[in-house]
CSV table of C-alpha atoms and ligand atoms in Angstrom, one decimal:
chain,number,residue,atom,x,y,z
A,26,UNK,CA,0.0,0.0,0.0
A,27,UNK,CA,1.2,3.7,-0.9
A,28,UNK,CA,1.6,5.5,1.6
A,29,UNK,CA,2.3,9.3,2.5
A,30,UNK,CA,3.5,10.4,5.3
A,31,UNK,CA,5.1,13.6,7.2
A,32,UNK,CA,7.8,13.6,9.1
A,33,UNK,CA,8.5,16.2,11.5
A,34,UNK,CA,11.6,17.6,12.5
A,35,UNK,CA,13.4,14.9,10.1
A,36,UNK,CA,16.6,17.2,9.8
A,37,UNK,CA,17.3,16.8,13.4
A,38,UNK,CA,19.3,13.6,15.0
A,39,UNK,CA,16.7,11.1,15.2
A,40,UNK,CA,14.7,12.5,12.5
A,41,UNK,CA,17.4,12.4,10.0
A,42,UNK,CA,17.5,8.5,10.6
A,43,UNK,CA,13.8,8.0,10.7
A,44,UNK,CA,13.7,9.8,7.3
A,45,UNK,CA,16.8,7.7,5.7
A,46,UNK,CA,15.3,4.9,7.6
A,47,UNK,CA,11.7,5.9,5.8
A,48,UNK,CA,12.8,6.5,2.1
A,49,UNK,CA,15.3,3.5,1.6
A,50,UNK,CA,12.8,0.7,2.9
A,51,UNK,CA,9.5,1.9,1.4
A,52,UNK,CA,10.4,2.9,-1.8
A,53,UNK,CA,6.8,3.1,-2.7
A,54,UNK,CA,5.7,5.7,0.4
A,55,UNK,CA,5.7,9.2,-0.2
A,56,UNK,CA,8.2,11.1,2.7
A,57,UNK,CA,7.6,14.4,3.4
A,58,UNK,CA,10.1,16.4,6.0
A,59,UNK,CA,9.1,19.2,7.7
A,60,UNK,CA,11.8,21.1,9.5
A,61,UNK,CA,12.3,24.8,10.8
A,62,UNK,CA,16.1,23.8,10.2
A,63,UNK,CA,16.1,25.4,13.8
A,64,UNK,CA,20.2,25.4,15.4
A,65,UNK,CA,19.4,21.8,15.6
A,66,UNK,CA,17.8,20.8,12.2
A,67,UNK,CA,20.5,20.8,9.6
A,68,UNK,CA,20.2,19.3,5.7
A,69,UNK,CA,24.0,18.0,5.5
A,70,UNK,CA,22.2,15.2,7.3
A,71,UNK,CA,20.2,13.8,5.1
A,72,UNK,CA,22.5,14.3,2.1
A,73,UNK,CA,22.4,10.9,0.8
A,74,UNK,CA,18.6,11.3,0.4
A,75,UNK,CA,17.8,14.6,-0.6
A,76,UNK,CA,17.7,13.4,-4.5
A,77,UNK,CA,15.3,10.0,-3.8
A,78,UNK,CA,12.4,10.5,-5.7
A,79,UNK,CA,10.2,9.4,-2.6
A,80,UNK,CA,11.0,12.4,-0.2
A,81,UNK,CA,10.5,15.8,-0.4
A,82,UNK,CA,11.7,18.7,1.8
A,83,UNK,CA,9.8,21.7,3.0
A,84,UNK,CA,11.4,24.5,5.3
A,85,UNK,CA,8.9,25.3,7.8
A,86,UNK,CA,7.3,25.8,11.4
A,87,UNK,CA,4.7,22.9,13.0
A,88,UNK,CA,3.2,26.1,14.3
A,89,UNK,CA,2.2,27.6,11.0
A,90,UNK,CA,-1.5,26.0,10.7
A,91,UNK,CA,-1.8,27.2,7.3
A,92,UNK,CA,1.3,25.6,6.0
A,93,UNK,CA,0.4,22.0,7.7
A,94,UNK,CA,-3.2,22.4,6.6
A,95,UNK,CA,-1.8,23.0,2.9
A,96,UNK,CA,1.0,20.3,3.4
A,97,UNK,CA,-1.8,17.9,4.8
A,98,UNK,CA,-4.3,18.6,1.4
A,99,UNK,CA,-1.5,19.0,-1.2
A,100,UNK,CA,0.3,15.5,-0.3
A,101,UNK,CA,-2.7,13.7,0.8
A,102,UNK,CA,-0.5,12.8,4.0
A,103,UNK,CA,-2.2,9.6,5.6
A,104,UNK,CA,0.8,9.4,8.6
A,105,UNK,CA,2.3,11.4,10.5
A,106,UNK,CA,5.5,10.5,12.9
A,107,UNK,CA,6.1,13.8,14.5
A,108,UNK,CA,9.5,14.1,16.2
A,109,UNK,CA,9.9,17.8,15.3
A,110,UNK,CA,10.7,20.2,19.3
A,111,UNK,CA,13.0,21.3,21.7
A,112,UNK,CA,14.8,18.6,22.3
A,113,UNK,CA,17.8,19.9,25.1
A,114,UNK,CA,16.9,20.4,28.4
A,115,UNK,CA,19.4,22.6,29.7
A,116,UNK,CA,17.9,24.9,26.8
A,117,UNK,CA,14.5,24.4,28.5
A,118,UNK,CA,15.4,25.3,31.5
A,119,UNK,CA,16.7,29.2,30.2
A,120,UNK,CA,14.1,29.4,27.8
A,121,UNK,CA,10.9,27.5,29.1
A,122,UNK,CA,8.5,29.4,27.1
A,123,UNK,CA,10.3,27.9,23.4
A,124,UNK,CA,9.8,24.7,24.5
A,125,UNK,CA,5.6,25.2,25.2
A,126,UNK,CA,5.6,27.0,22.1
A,127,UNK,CA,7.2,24.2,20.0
A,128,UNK,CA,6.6,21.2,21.8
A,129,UNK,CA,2.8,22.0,22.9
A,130,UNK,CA,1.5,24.2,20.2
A,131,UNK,CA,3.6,22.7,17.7
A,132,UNK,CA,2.1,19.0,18.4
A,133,UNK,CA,-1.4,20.8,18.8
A,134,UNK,CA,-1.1,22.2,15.4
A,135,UNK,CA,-0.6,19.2,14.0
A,136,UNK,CA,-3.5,17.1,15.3
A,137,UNK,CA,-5.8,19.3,14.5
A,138,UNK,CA,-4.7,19.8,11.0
A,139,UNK,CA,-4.5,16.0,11.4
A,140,UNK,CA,-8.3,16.1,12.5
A,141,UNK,CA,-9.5,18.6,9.9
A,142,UNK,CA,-8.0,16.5,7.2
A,143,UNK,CA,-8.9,13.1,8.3
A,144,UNK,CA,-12.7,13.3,9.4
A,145,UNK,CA,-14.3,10.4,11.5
A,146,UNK,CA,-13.7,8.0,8.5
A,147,UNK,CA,-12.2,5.0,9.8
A,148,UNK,CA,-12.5,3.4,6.2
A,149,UNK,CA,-8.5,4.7,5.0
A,150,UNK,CA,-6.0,3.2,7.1
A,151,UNK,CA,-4.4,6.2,9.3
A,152,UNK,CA,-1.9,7.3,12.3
A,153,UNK,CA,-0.4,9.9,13.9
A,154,UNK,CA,2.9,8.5,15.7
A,155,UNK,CA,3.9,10.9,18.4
A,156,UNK,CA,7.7,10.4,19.3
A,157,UNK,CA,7.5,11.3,23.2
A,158,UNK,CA,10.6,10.7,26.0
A,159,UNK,CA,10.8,8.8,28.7
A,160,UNK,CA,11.5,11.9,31.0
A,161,UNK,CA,7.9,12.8,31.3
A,162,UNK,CA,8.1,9.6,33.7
A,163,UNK,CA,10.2,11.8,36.1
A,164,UNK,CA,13.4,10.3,37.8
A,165,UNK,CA,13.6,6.9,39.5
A,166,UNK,CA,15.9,6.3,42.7
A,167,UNK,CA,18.5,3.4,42.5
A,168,UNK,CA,16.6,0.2,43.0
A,169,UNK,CA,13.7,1.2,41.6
A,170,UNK,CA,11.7,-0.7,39.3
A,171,UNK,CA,12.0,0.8,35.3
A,172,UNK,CA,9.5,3.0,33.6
A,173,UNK,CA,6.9,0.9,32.5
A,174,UNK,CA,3.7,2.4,29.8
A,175,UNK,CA,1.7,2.5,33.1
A,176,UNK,CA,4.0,4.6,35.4
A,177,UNK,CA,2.2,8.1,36.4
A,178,UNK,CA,4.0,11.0,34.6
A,179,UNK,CA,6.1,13.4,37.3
A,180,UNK,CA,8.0,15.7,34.6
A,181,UNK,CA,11.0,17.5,36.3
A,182,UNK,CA,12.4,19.9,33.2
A,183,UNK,CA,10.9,22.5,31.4
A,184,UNK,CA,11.8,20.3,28.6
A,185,UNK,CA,9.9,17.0,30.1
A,186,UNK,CA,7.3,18.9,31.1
A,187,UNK,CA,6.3,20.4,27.4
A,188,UNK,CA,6.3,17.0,26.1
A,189,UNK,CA,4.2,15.4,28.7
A,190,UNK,CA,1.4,18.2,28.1
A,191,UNK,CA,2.2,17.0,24.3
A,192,UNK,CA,1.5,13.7,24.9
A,193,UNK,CA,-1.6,14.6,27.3
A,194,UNK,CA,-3.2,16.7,24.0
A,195,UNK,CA,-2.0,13.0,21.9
A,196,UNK,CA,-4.8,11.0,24.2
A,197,UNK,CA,-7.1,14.0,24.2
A,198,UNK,CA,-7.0,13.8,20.7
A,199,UNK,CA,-7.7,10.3,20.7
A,200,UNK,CA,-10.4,10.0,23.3
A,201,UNK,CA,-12.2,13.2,22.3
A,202,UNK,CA,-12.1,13.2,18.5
A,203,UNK,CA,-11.4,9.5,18.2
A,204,UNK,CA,-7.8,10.4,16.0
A,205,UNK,CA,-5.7,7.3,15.6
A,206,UNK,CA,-3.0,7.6,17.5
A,207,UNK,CA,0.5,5.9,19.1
A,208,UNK,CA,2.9,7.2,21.4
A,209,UNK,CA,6.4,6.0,22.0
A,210,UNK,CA,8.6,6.7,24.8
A,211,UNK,CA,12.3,6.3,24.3
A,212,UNK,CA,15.1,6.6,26.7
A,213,UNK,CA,18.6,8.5,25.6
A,214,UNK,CA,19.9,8.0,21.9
A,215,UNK,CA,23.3,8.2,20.7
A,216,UNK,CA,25.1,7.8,17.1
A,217,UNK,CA,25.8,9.7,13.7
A,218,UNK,CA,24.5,13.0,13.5
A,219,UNK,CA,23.7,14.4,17.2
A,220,UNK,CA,24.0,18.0,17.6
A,221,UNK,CA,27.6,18.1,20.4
A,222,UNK,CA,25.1,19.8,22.7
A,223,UNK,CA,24.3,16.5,24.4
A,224,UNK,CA,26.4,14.6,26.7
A,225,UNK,CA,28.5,12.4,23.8
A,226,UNK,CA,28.8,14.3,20.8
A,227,UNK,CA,29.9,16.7,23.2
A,228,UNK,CA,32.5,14.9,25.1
A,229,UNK,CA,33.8,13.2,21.8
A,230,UNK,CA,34.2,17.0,20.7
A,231,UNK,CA,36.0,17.9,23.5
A,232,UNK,CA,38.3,15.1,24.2
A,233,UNK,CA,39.3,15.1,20.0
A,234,UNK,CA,40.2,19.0,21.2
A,235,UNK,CA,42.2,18.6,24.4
A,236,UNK,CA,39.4,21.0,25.8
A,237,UNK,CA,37.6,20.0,29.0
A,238,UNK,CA,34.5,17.8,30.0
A,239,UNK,CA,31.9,19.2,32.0
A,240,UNK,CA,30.1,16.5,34.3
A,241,UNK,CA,27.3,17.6,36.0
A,242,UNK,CA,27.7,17.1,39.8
A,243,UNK,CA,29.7,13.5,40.5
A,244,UNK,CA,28.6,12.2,37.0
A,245,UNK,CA,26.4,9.3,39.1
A,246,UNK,CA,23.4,10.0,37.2
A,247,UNK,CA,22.2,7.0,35.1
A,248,UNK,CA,20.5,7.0,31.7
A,249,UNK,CA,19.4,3.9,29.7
A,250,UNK,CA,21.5,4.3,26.3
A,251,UNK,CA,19.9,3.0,23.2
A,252,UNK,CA,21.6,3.4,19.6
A,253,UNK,CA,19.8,5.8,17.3
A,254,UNK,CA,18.8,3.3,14.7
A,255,UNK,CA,17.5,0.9,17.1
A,256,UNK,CA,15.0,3.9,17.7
A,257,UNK,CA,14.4,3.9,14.2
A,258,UNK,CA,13.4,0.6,13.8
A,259,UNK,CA,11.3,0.6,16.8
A,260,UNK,CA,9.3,3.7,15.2
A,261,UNK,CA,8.7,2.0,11.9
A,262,UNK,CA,7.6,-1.5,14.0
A,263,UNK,CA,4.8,0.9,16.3
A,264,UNK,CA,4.0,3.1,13.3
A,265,UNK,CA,2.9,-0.2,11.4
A,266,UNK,CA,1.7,-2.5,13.9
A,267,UNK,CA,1.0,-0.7,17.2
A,268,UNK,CA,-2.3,-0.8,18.9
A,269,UNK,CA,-4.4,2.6,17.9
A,270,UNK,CA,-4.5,4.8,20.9
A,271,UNK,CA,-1.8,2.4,23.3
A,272,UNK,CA,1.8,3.7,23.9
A,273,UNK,CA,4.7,1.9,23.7
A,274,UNK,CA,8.2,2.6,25.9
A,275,UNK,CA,11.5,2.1,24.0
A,276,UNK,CA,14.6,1.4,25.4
A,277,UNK,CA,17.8,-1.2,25.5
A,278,UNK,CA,18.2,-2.3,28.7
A,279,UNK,CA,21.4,-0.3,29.5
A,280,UNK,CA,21.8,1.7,32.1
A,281,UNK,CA,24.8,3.6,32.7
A,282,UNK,CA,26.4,6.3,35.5
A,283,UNK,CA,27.4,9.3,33.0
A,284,UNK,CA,31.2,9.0,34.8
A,285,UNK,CA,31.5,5.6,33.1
A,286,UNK,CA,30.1,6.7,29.2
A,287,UNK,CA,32.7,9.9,29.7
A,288,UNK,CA,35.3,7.2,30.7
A,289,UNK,CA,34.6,4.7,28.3
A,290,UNK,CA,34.6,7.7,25.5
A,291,UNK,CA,38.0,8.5,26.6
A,292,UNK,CA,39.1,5.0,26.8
A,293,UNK,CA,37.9,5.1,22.5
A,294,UNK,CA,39.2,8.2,21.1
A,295,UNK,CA,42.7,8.3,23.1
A,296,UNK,CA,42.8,4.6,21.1
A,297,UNK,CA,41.6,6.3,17.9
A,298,UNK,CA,43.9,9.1,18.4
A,299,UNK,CA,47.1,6.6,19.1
A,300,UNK,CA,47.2,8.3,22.6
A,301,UNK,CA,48.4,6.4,25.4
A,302,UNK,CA,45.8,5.1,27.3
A,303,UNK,CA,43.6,7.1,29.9
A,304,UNK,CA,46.1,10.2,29.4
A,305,UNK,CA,42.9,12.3,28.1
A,306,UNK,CA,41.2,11.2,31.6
A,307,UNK,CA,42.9,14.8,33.5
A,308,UNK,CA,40.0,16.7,31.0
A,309,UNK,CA,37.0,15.3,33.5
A,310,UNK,CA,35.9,18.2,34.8
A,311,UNK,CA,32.5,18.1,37.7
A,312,UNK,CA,30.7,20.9,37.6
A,313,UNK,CA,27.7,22.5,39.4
A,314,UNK,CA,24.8,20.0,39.0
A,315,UNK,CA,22.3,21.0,36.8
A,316,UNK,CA,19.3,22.3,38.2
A,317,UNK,CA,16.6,19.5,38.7
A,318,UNK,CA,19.0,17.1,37.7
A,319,UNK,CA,16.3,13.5,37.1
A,320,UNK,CA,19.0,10.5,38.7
A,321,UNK,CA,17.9,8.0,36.8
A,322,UNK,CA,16.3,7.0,34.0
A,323,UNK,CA,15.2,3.5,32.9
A,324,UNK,CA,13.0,1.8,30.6
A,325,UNK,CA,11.1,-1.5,30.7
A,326,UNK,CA,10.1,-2.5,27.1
A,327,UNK,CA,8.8,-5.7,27.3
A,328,UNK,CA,5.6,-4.3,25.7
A,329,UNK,CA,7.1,-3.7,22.6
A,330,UNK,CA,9.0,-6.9,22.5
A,331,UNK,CA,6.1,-9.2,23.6
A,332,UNK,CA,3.5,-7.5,21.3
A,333,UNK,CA,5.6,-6.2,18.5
A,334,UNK,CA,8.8,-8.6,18.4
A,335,UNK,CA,11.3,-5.9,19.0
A,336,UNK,CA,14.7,-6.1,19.8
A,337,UNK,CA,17.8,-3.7,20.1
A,338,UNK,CA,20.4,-5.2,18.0
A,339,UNK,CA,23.7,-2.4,18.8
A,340,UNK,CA,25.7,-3.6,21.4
A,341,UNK,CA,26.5,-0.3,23.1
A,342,UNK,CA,30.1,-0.4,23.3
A,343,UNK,CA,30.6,-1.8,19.8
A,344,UNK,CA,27.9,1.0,18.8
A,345,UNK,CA,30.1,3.9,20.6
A,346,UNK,CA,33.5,2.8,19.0
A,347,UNK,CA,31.7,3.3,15.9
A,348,UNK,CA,29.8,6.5,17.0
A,349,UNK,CA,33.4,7.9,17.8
A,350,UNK,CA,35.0,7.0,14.2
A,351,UNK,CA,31.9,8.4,12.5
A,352,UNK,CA,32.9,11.5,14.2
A,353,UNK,CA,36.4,11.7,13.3
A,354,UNK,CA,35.8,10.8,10.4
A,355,UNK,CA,32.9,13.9,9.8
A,356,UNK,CA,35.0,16.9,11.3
A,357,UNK,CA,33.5,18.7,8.5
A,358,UNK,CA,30.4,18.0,9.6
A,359,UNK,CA,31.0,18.7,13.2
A,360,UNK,CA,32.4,22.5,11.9
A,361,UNK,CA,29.3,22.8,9.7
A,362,UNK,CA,26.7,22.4,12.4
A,363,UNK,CA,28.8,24.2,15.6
A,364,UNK,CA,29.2,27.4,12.8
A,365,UNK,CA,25.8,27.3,11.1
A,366,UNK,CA,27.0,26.4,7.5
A,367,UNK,CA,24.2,24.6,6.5
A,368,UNK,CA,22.6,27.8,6.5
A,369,UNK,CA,24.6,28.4,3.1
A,370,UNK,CA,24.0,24.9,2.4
A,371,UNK,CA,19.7,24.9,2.5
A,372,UNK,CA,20.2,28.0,0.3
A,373,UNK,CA,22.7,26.2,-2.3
A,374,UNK,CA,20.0,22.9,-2.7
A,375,UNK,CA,16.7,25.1,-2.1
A,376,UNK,CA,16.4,28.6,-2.9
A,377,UNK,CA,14.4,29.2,-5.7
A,378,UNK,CA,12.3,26.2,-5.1
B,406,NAD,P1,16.9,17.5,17.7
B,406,NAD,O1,16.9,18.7,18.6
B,406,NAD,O2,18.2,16.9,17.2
B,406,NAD,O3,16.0,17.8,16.4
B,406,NAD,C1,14.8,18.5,16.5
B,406,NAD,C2,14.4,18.9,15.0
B,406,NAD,O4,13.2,19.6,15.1
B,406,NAD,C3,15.4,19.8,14.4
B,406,NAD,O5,15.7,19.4,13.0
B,406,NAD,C4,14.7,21.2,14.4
B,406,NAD,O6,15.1,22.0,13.3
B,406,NAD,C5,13.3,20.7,14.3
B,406,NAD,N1,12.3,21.7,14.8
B,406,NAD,C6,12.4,22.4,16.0
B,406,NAD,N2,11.4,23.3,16.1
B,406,NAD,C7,10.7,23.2,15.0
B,406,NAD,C8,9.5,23.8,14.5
B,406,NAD,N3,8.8,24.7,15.2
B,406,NAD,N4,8.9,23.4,13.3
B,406,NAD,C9,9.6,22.4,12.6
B,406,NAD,N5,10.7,21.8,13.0
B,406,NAD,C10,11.2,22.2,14.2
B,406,NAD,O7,16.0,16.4,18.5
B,406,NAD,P2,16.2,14.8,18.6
B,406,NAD,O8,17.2,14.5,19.6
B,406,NAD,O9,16.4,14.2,17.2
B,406,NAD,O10,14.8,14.4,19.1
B,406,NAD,C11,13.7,14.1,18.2
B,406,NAD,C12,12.5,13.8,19.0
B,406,NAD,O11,12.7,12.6,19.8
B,406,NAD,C13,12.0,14.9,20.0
B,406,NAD,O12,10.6,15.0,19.9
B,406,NAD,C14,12.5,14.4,21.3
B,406,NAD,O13,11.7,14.9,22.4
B,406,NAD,C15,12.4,12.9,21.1
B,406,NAD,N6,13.4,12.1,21.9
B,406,NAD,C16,14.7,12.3,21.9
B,406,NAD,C17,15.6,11.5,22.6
B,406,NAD,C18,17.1,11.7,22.5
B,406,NAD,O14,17.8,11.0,23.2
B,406,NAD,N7,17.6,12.7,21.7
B,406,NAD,C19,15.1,10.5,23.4
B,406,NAD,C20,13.7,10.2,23.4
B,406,NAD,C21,12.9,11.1,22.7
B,407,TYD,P1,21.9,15.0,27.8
B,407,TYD,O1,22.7,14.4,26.7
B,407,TYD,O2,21.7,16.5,27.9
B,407,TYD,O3,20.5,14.2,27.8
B,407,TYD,P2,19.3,14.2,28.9
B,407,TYD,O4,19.5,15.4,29.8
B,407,TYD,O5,18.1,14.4,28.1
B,407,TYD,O6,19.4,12.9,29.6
B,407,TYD,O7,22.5,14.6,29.2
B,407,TYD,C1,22.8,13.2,29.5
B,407,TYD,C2,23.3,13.2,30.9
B,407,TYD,O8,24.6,13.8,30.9
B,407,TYD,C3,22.5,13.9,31.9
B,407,TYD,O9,22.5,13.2,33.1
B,407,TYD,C4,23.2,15.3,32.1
B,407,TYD,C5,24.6,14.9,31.8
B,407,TYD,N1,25.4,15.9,31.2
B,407,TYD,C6,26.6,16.4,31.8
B,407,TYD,O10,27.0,15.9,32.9
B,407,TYD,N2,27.4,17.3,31.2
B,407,TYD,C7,27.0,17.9,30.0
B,407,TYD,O11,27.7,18.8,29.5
B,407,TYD,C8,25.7,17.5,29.4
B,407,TYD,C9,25.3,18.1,28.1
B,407,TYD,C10,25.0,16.5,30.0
């Protein structure tokens, strides 16, 4: 079956491998990408499918009803996985009113174009996939039993908070206007193409640099690592096959103190870089905690895997040796998105179109 679907936000991290991951195994779908191309969003990362004549790119802001209405009508979009927002917390927590905007109205926007353009027809097979966080579970103690679909939501950030009135305005959708919808929650990503804001791009970054790495407080908080395309192929599983209205938490089963992934990052690049071993380790640098700090976060996802069959298959330290090369390997990239190139870049491939 053809389908058409918008992607939001498809030029960011996870986007740009839901997009790739989108246009190479449905040939047949229609992929449109919707992006601001905010500091975050940037082209160069889908360069390898910008010329498939499955996807299409338009510049633009969730927020602008007009534009999604039009987008909705002109493409006949039947799906929509939105992952388009404000995506760094320590952002959220200067700025909390950017993060409602985008991350609220932005997702509002959207199901109610979704709802003008859809109907109560039940007859065309439809769904709006809403790519939440597992933050808007709150923090869990050591000991703890994971996040499961059914823990209550206790948002800390600015950040987690924005997304879980997202996903509250998801359900309303549903149970109000009867909109077909999934949710996913996933735990922290890493790989290609993540903005060296977050923890590992960033540390990568700094250790390549000789410059130093700031841990927040003693570095014992504990997030459950999952490779980016793992995410990716749990979105296109739930997209497909998830239960209308249910959610579904995503997550490998990999928790680990941010200390040890800053050590362990050390441990790969002074290799990569022939440096003797440990000698980047005097760059650790703790910090003042950040405010609100969650501890831990962890996901159960035996849902997914007993319902859907769903599996991780990146063994994180495998998957971190190779995160590390890609980013020696794309110091070109790395410049690009810290100065803002692709600016030059979207109006080399775009303007005029
Ligand atoms: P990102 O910050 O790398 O990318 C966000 C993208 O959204 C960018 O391309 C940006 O240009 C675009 N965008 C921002 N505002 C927009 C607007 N108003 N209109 C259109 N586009 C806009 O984010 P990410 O890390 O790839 O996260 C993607 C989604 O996954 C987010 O919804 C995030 O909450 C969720 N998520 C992320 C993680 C993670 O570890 N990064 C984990 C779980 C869930
Ligand atoms: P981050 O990558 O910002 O993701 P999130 O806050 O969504 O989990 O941070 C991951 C962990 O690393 C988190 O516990 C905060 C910590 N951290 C630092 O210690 N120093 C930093 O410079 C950053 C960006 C994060």
């Amino acid at each position: 079956m053809k389908r058409h679907i918008l992607i939001t936000g498809g030029a960011g991290f996870i986007g740009s491998h839901v997009v790739r991951h989108f246009v190479r195994k449905y040939a047949g779908y229609e992929v449109v990408n919707l992006d601001l191309l905010t500091y975050a969003g940037n082209l160069e990362n889908l360069h390898d499918v910008q010329q498939a004549p499955n996807y299409h790119f338009v510049r633009g802001d969730i927020c602008d009803m007009c534009l999604v209405r039009t987008l909705f009508r002109e493409h006949n979009i039947d799906g929509v996985i939105h992952l388009a927002a404000e995506s760094h917390v320590d952002r959220s927590i200067r700025d909390p009113f950017l993060f409602v905007r985008t991350n609220v109205l932005g997702t509002l926007t959207l199901l109610q174009a979704a709802r003008e353009a859809w109907g109560d027809s039940s007859e065309v097979e439809r769904r709006f996939h809403h790519v939440s966080t597992d933050e808007v579970y709150g923090a869990l103690q050591f000991g703890e039993e994971a996040f499961s679909e059914t823990t209550s939501y206790n948002p800390h950030s600015p950040y987690s908070a924005s997304k879980a009135g997202a996903d509250h305005f998801v359900r309303a959708y549903h149970t109000t206007y009867g909109l077909p919808v999934v949710i996913t929650h996933c735990s922290n990503n890493y790989g290609p193409y993540q903005f060296p804001e977050k923890l590992i791009p960033l540390c990568i970054r700094n250790i390549c640099a000789n410059k130093l790495l700031p841990i927040y407080g003693k570095g014992e908080n504990v997030r459950d690592w999952l490779h980016v395309k793992d995410h990716a192929e749990a979105i296109d599983v739930v997209f497909h096959h998830g239960r209308n209205g249910e959610s579904y938490n995503i997550g490998g089963s990999n928790e680990r103190r941010n200390i040890d992934v800053v050590k362990l990052l050390i441990r790969i690049v002074d290799e990569e870089l022939g440096r003797a071993p440990g000698s980047s380790e005097h760059l650790i640098n703790h910090i003042e905690d950040r405010a609100g700090h969650d501890l831990r976060y962890a996901i159960n996802a035996g849902k997914l895997h007993s319902e859907l069959g769903w599996t991780p298959k990146h063994d994180f330290e495998k998957g971190l040796s190779d995160t590390v090369r890609w980013y020696l390997g794309h110091k070109e990239w790395l410049a690009a998105v810290v100065n803002g190139s692709y600016e030059r870049y979207y109006a080399e491939m775009y303007d005029g179109q």
